[in-house]
Amino acid sequence: MPSKLAFLGLGNIGRGIAKNLVAKSKDAELPLILWNRTKGKADELSKQIGTSKTQVASTVEEAVLPSDIVWTCVGDDKADLAVYEAAMAVDVKGKLFVDCSTVHPETTDRITEMCKAAGAEFVACPVFGPPAAAEAGKLICVPSGPKASIDRLLPFTIDVIARENIIFADAPPSKSSLLKITGNTFILTLVSNLAEALPFAEKSGLGINELGQFIKLMLPGAYDGYFERMKNGDYYKKEPGFTVDLALKDANHAIKLAEDCGVKLQGVEVARGHLQAAKDIQGERADMASQYGAVRKESGLPYEV
Ligand SMILES: NC(=O)c1ccc[n+]([C@@H]2O[C@H](COP(=O)([O-])OP(=O)(O)OC[C@H]3O[C@@H](n4cnc5c(N)ncnc54)[C@H](OP(=O)(O)O)[C@@H]3O)[C@@H](O)[C@H]2O)c1
């Protein structure tokens, strides 16, 4: 039987997931309920998807109450806890909560406890992939939690919002938060690597087009994608796809988690320094790829390309 869904948090990633749930899921009972802190964004998305297929809720409680499965995807740990505190104000017995936000495993543990105490099921399901992958329904989902709850979620993943799943069945939900934070150390450091290599190629006389040929052949995928965003100046010309504050959150979580087990993530510390420098120059509109502008400036080049 189709489930009634609500989607809470319609940022760069949430918008794409919500669109695909409506467009591709055979297991979703429409209309999909949409909630966002800034309600105008939910109204806008509802118009885009179709007002007969979506319904905008004014409060978290209003979104949660009629839903069987409640999806959440908000920026950081504080936002996530605030949304779950509001959600638990209504009767949530038997409902399944699915959290796609990237948060510290301790935050996921707290949310797991809140849901358990209220009689709800909970699966942490952080996702890998940029906003374009969310839009295309090609994310990698990492569900972790009780197997029976993951089974309720799986019909909405592959061929709907995801291209692959990495499943931790009957594991604590915080396990997937740990993989997500660890995985993002690769993104932070590859972007930092490019941010340094491009000004090096420019100033050494090699040239970035020549470096670009090597990257395309040897390192297609994420390296190539971020190379293009840097070369084209997307990091200051376009709306951020991975905001500097979210990237700093991930860097801080990774550094702290590693420190707690006696490991020093020096590459992530360098990336965090570039991100902070970019934020100091560009403010909150800086993007993960703005690390490039920061290193350019530090190297005597203009921040912009
Ligand atoms: N961007 C990526 O490439 C990417 C990839 C994978 C995973 N993620 C993770 O997915 C999550 C969402 O990322 P995103 O890129 O979609 O972020 P985003 O575009 O910056 O959107 C953030 C969302 O969180 C909401 N929010 C922020 N503070 C809130 C609060 N105190 N209470 C309620 N809602 C609040 C925002 O509401 P308003 O609209 O009102 O500000 C917005 O809906 C993050 O945890 C991020 O780390 C991001």
Tab-separated table of N, CA and C and ligand atoms in Angstrom, residues 8-15 35-39 41 73-76 78-80 82-83 100-103 126-131 139 180 184 226 240-243 246 249-250, ligand 1:
chain	number	residue	atom	x	y	z
A	8	LEU	N	10.912	17.389	4.748
A	8	LEU	CA	11.237	18.565	5.555
A	8	LEU	C	12.675	19.007	5.255
A	9	GLY	N	12.836	20.210	4.722
A	9	GLY	CA	14.178	20.740	4.426
A	9	GLY	C	14.429	20.739	2.931
A	10	LEU	N	14.096	21.860	2.280
A	10	LEU	CA	14.116	21.892	0.807
A	10	LEU	C	15.261	22.763	0.305
A	11	GLY	N	16.482	22.401	0.709
A	11	GLY	CA	17.682	23.075	0.216
A	11	GLY	C	18.137	22.434	-1.080
A	12	ASN	N	19.418	22.593	-1.401
A	12	ASN	CA	19.968	22.093	-2.673
A	12	ASN	C	19.721	20.600	-2.861
A	13	ILE	N	19.840	19.831	-1.788
A	13	ILE	CA	19.689	18.369	-1.890
A	13	ILE	C	18.225	17.962	-1.708
A	14	GLY	N	17.565	18.533	-0.723
A	14	GLY	CA	16.181	18.156	-0.428
A	14	GLY	C	15.245	18.394	-1.611
A	15	ARG	N	15.471	19.516	-2.306
A	15	ARG	CA	14.585	19.814	-3.461
A	15	ARG	C	14.648	18.701	-4.502
A	35	TRP	N	7.699	20.859	3.651
A	35	TRP	CA	7.907	21.891	4.676
A	35	TRP	C	9.325	22.414	4.563
A	36	ASN	N	9.476	23.728	4.708
A	36	ASN	CA	10.804	24.337	4.769
A	36	ASN	C	10.726	25.507	5.738
A	37	ARG	N	11.844	25.737	6.466
A	37	ARG	CA	11.857	26.857	7.448
A	37	ARG	C	11.429	28.150	6.764
A	38	THR	N	12.044	28.448	5.606
A	38	THR	CA	11.616	29.613	4.827
A	38	THR	C	10.514	29.117	3.894
A	39	LYS	N	9.259	29.427	4.266
A	39	LYS	CA	8.122	28.786	3.588
A	39	LYS	C	8.076	29.100	2.096
A	41	LYS	N	10.246	28.980	-0.086
A	41	LYS	CA	10.939	27.979	-0.914
A	41	LYS	C	10.055	26.745	-1.125
A	73	CYS	N	16.071	16.716	5.647
A	73	CYS	CA	17.375	17.014	5.034
A	73	CYS	C	17.690	18.486	5.290
A	74	VAL	N	18.278	18.748	6.458
A	74	VAL	CA	18.578	20.143	6.810
A	74	VAL	C	20.087	20.316	6.987
A	75	GLY	N	20.515	21.604	7.100
A	75	GLY	CA	21.928	21.938	6.996
A	75	GLY	C	22.837	21.300	8.035
A	76	ASP	N	22.573	21.588	9.300
A	76	ASP	CA	23.558	21.154	10.310
A	76	ASP	C	22.884	20.504	11.513
A	78	LYS	N	22.410	21.495	14.619
A	78	LYS	CA	21.465	22.283	15.409
A	78	LYS	C	20.093	22.301	14.730
A	79	ALA	N	20.116	22.489	13.414
A	79	ALA	CA	18.867	22.518	12.644
A	79	ALA	C	18.166	21.165	12.726
A	80	ASP	N	18.943	20.105	12.619
A	80	ASP	CA	18.378	18.748	12.629
A	80	ASP	C	17.678	18.477	13.969
A	82	ALA	N	16.540	20.650	16.077
A	82	ALA	CA	15.361	21.520	16.220
A	82	ALA	C	14.172	20.925	15.464
A	83	VAL	N	14.428	20.397	14.275
A	83	VAL	CA	13.337	19.816	13.476
A	83	VAL	C	12.777	18.575	14.184
A	100	CYS	N	18.326	12.469	5.922
A	100	CYS	CA	19.372	12.558	4.882
A	100	CYS	C	20.408	13.638	5.207
A	101	SER	N	20.275	14.319	6.343
A	101	SER	CA	21.238	15.373	6.692
A	101	SER	C	22.585	14.748	7.041
A	102	THR	N	23.665	15.522	6.822
A	102	THR	CA	24.994	15.079	7.245
A	102	THR	C	25.259	15.676	8.616
A	103	VAL	N	25.289	14.840	9.634
A	103	VAL	CA	25.488	15.337	11.003
A	103	VAL	C	26.469	14.429	11.747
A	126	PRO	N	22.161	9.380	5.211
A	126	PRO	CA	22.906	10.448	4.533
A	126	PRO	C	23.174	10.048	3.088
A	127	VAL	N	23.423	11.044	2.262
A	127	VAL	CA	23.572	10.773	0.832
A	127	VAL	C	24.887	11.343	0.315
A	128	PHE	N	25.449	10.658	-0.681
A	128	PHE	CA	26.622	11.170	-1.395
A	128	PHE	C	26.178	11.623	-2.779
A	129	GLY	N	26.753	12.751	-3.205
A	129	GLY	CA	26.443	13.262	-4.547
A	129	GLY	C	26.114	14.742	-4.464
A	130	PRO	N	26.431	15.482	-5.534
A	130	PRO	CA	26.138	16.918	-5.553
A	130	PRO	C	24.666	17.184	-5.854
A	131	PRO	N	24.221	18.442	-5.785
A	131	PRO	CA	22.818	18.759	-6.086
A	131	PRO	C	22.367	18.221	-7.445
A	139	LEU	N	21.747	9.728	-6.490
A	139	LEU	CA	22.552	9.819	-5.270
A	139	LEU	C	23.024	8.424	-4.845
A	180	LYS	N	29.522	8.859	6.238
A	180	LYS	CA	29.299	10.094	5.470
A	180	LYS	C	30.391	11.134	5.795
A	184	ASN	N	33.306	12.389	3.242
A	184	ASN	CA	33.479	13.787	2.857
A	184	ASN	C	34.910	14.286	3.056
A	226	TYR	N	35.091	19.251	-10.156
A	226	TYR	CA	35.542	20.422	-9.381
A	226	TYR	C	36.549	21.255	-10.176
A	240	PRO	N	25.946	28.905	-4.559
A	240	PRO	CA	26.729	27.781	-4.041
A	240	PRO	C	25.945	26.469	-4.073
A	241	GLY	N	26.634	25.397	-4.478
A	241	GLY	CA	25.988	24.075	-4.498
A	241	GLY	C	26.315	23.319	-3.225
A	242	PHE	N	27.427	23.679	-2.589
A	242	PHE	CA	27.861	23.046	-1.336
A	242	PHE	C	28.448	24.198	-0.520
A	243	THR	N	27.606	24.799	0.303
A	243	THR	CA	27.995	26.070	0.936
A	243	THR	C	29.197	25.899	1.857
A	246	LEU	N	28.500	24.480	5.313
A	246	LEU	CA	28.301	23.024	5.380
A	246	LEU	C	29.634	22.297	5.248
A	249	LYS	N	31.438	22.615	8.523
A	249	LYS	CA	30.818	21.680	9.484
A	249	LYS	C	31.395	20.278	9.306
A	250	ASP	N	31.457	19.809	8.055
A	250	ASP	CA	31.956	18.449	7.793
A	250	ASP	C	33.432	18.325	8.183
B	1	LIG	N1	25.192	20.276	-1.121
B	1	LIG	C1	25.764	19.118	-1.272
B	1	LIG	O1	26.551	18.882	-2.224
B	1	LIG	C2	25.449	17.985	-0.291
B	1	LIG	C3	25.693	16.660	-0.689
B	1	LIG	C4	25.362	15.630	0.180
B	1	LIG	C5	24.848	15.909	1.448
B	1	LIG	N2	24.643	17.214	1.826
B	1	LIG	C6	24.081	17.443	3.188
B	1	LIG	O2	22.658	17.530	3.053
B	1	LIG	C7	22.144	18.498	3.991
B	1	LIG	C8	21.428	19.613	3.206
B	1	LIG	O3	22.393	20.211	2.346
B	1	LIG	P1	21.984	21.292	1.241
B	1	LIG	O4	23.156	21.465	0.355
B	1	LIG	O5	20.652	20.957	0.718
B	1	LIG	O6	21.869	22.589	2.183
B	1	LIG	P2	21.279	24.015	1.840
B	1	LIG	O7	20.980	24.164	0.398
B	1	LIG	O8	22.183	24.995	2.512
B	1	LIG	O9	19.874	23.964	2.614
B	1	LIG	C9	19.829	23.854	4.002
B	1	LIG	C10	18.430	23.493	4.435
B	1	LIG	O10	18.381	23.405	5.877
B	1	LIG	C11	17.376	24.299	6.346
B	1	LIG	N3	17.728	24.819	7.664
B	1	LIG	C12	18.870	25.443	8.029
B	1	LIG	N4	18.819	25.782	9.336
B	1	LIG	C13	17.617	25.366	9.786
B	1	LIG	C14	16.987	25.417	11.058
B	1	LIG	N5	17.576	25.960	12.119
B	1	LIG	N6	15.753	24.857	11.174
B	1	LIG	C15	15.152	24.292	10.092
B	1	LIG	N7	15.694	24.218	8.873
B	1	LIG	C16	16.916	24.756	8.730
B	1	LIG	C17	17.324	25.398	5.303
B	1	LIG	O11	16.148	26.142	5.428
B	1	LIG	P3	16.047	27.638	4.814
B	1	LIG	O12	15.715	27.459	3.371
B	1	LIG	O13	14.999	28.281	5.606
B	1	LIG	O14	17.398	28.284	5.018
B	1	LIG	C18	17.396	24.568	4.031
B	1	LIG	O15	16.179	23.925	3.759
B	1	LIG	C19	23.360	19.011	4.778
B	1	LIG	O16	23.474	18.298	5.981
B	1	LIG	C20	24.530	18.741	3.844
B	1	LIG	O17	25.752	18.604	4.553
B	1	LIG	C21	24.906	18.255	0.971
